[in-house]
Short mmCIF file of C-alpha atoms in Angstrom, two decimals:
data_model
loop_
_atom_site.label_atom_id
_atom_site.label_comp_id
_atom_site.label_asym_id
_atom_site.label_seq_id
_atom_site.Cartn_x
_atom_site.Cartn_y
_atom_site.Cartn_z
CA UNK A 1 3.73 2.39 -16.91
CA UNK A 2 4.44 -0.96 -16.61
CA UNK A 3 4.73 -2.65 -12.94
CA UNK A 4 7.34 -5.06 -12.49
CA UNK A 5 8.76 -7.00 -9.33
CA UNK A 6 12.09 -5.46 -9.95
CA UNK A 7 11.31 -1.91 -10.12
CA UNK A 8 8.96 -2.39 -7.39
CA UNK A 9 8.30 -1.00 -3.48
CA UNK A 10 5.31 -2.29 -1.50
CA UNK A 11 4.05 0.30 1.03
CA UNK A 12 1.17 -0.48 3.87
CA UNK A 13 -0.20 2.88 5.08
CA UNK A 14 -1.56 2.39 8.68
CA UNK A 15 -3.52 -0.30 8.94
CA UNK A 16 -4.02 -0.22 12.60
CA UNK A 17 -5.79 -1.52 15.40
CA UNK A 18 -8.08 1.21 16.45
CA UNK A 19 -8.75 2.71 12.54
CA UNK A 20 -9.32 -0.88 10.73
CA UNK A 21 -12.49 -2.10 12.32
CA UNK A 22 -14.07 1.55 11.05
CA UNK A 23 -12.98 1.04 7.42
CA UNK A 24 -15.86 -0.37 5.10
CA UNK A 25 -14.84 -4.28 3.77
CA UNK A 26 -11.26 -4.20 6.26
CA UNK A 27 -11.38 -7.51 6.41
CA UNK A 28 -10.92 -8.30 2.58
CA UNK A 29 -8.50 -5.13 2.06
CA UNK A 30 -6.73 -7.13 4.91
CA UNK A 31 -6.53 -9.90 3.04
CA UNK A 32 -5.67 -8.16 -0.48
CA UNK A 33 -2.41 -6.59 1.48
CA UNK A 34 -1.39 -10.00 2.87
CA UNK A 35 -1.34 -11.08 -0.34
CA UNK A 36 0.47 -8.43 -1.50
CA UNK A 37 3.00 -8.71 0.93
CA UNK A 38 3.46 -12.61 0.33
CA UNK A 39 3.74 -11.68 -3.13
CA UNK A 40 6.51 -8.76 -2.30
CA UNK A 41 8.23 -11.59 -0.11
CA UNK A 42 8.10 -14.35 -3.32
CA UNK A 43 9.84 -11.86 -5.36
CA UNK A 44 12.55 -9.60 -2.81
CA UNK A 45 10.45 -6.93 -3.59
CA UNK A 46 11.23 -4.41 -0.59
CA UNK A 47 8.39 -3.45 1.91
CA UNK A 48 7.84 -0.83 4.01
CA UNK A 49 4.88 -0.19 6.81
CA UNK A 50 3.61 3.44 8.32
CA UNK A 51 2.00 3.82 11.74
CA UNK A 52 0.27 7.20 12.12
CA UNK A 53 0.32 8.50 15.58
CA UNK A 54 0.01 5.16 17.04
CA UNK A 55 -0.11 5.88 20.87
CA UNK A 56 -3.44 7.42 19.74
CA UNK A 57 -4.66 5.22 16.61
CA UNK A 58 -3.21 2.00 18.16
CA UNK A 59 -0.14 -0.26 16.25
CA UNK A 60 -0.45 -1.67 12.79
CA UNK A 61 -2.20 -4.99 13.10
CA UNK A 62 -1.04 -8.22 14.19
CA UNK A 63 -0.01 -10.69 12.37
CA UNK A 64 0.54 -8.21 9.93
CA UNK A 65 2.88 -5.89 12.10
CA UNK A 66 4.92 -8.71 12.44
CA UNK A 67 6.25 -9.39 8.97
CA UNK A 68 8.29 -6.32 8.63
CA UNK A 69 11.49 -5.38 10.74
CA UNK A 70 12.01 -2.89 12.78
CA UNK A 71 14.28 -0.79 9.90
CA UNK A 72 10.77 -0.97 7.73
CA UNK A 73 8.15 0.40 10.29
CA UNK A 74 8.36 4.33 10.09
CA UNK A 75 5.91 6.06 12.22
CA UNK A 76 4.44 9.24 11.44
CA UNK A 77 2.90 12.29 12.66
CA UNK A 78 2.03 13.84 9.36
CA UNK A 79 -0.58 12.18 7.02
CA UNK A 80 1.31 12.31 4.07
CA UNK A 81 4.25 10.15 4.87
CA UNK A 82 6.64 11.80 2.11
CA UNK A 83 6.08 15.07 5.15
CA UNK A 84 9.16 13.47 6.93
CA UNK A 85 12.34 13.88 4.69
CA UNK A 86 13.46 10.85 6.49
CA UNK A 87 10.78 8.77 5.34
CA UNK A 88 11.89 9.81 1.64
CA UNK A 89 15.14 8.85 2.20
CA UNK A 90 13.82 5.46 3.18
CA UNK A 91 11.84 5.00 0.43
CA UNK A 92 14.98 6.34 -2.15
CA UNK A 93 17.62 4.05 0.01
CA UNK A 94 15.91 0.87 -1.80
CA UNK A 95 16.21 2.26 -5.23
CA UNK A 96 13.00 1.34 -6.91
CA UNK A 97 11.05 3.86 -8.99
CA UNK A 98 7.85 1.83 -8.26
CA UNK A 99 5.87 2.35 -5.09
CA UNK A 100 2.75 0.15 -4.94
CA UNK A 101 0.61 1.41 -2.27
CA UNK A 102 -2.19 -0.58 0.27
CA UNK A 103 -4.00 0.84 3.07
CA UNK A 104 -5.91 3.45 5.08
CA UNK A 105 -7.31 5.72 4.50
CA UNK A 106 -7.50 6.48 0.91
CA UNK A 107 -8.64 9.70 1.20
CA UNK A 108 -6.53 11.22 4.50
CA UNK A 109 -3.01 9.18 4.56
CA UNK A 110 -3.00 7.21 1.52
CA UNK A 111 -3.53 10.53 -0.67
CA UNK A 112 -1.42 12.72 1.19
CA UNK A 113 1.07 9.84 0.98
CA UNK A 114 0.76 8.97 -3.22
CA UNK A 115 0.61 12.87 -4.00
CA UNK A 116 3.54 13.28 -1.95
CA UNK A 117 5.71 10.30 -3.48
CA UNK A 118 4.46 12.01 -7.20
CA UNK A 119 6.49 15.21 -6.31
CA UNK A 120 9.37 13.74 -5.56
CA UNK A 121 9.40 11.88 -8.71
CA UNK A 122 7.98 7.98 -8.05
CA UNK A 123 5.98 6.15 -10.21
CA UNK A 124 2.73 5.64 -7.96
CA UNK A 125 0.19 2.38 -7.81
CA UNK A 126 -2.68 2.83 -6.23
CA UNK A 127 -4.05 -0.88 -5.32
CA UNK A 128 -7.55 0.51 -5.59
CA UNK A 129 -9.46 -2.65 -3.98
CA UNK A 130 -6.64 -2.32 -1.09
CA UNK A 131 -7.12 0.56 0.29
CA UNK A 132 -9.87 1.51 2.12
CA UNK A 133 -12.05 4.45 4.49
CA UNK A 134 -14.48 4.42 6.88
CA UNK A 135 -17.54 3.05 6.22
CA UNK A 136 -19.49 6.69 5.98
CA UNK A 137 -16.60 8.58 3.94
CA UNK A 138 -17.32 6.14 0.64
CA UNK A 139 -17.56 8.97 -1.49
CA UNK A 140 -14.36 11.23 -0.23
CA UNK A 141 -12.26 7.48 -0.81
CA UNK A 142 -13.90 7.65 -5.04
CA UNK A 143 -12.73 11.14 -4.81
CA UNK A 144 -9.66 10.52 -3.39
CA UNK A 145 -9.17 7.58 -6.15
CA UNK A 146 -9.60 10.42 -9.22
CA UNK A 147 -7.18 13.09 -7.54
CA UNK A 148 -4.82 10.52 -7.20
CA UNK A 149 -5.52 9.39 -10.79
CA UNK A 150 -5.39 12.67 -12.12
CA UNK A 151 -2.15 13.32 -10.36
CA UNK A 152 -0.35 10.33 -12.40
CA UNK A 153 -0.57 7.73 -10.14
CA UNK A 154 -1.80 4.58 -11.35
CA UNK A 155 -4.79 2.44 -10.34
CA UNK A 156 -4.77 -1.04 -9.78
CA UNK A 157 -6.14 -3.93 -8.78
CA UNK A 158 -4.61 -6.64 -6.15
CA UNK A 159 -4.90 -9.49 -9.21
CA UNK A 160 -3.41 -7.45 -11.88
CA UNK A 161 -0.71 -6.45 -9.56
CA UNK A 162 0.08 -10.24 -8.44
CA UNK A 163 0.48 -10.99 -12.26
CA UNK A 164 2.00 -8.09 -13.48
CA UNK A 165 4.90 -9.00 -10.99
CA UNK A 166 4.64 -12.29 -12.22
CA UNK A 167 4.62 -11.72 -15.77
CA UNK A 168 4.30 -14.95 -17.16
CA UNK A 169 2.92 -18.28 -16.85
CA UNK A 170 5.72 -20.06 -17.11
CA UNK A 171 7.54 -18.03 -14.06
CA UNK A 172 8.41 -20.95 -11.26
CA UNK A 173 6.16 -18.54 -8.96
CA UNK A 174 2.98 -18.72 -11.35
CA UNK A 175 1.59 -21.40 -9.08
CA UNK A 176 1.66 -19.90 -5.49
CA UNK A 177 0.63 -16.60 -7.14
CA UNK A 178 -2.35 -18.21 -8.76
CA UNK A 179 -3.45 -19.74 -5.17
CA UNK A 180 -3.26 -16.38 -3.55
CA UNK A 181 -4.89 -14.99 -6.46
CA UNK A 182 -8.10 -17.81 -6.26
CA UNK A 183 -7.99 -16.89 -2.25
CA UNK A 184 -8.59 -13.45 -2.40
#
């Protein structure tokens, strides 16, 4: 499977106030998923951000929070988002086969969420070095990483991403993708 900006969907599973500080190198994942969203923005690729029980886990982070509107926050109760019918509908109402996935936690939400869009037929990118878990459940995120794997979903990383929606060097958007690429 190939990933291209027009067959694409960027989803950010719950990267939220109270979970983030917990989840081993947050800060860079952080900045891989900005990147990927400034990248989704460059190219109209569509976006869409989960909250999981935030009156308990706390919002999605700020600035980040910010960048989507209101019709692309869903917030959940189940781990797997793909749980709510509604959410599936959201994710089918933008028509892209592709859904390139950042976040937390890779091996509770961000599973549940991948295996889910599998069943109902997506193609599913893992952005392996953007999503993340908690600092002592290392090895349940590199198991989480082969399930996924094993269930068809691809695994990649935030560069290849970046320049597979590029897809050439001659595309007017090389240069600002090659900055966020050197910032990372």
């Amino acid at each position: 499977m190939r990933i291209t900006h027009d067959n694409s969907l960027l989803l950010v599973i719950d990267i939220q106030s109270k979970l983030a500080p917990h989840v081993a190198g947050h800060e860079q994942l952080i900045r891989r998923a900005d990147a990927l969203l400034d990248a989704a923005a460059l190219f109209g690729i569509p976006k869409l951000l989960t909250e999981h029980c935030p009156n308990q886990i706390g919002p999605v982070i700020e600035p980040m929070r910010s960048r989507f509107a209101a019709g692309e926050i869903f917030e959940k109760t189940r781990f797997g988002a793909p749980d709510h019918p509604e959410f599936v509908a959201l994710v089918r109402s933008n028509g892209r086969p592709q859904v390139i996935i950042t976040g937390m936690e890779a091996h509770v939400c961000v599973m549940q969420s991948a295996l889910a869009l599998r069943s109902h037929g997506f193609e599913v990118v893992i952005v392996a070095d953007a999503v993340g878990s908690r600092g002592v459940r290392q090895y349940d995120r590199e198991l989480a990483l082969r399930r996924m794997e094993q269930a068809g979903c691809a695994l990649a990383g935030t560069e290849t991403v970046l320049f597979e929606w590029t897809g050439s060097g001659v595309d007017p958007r090389f240069r600002a993708i090659l900055g966020a690429v050197k910032a990372l």
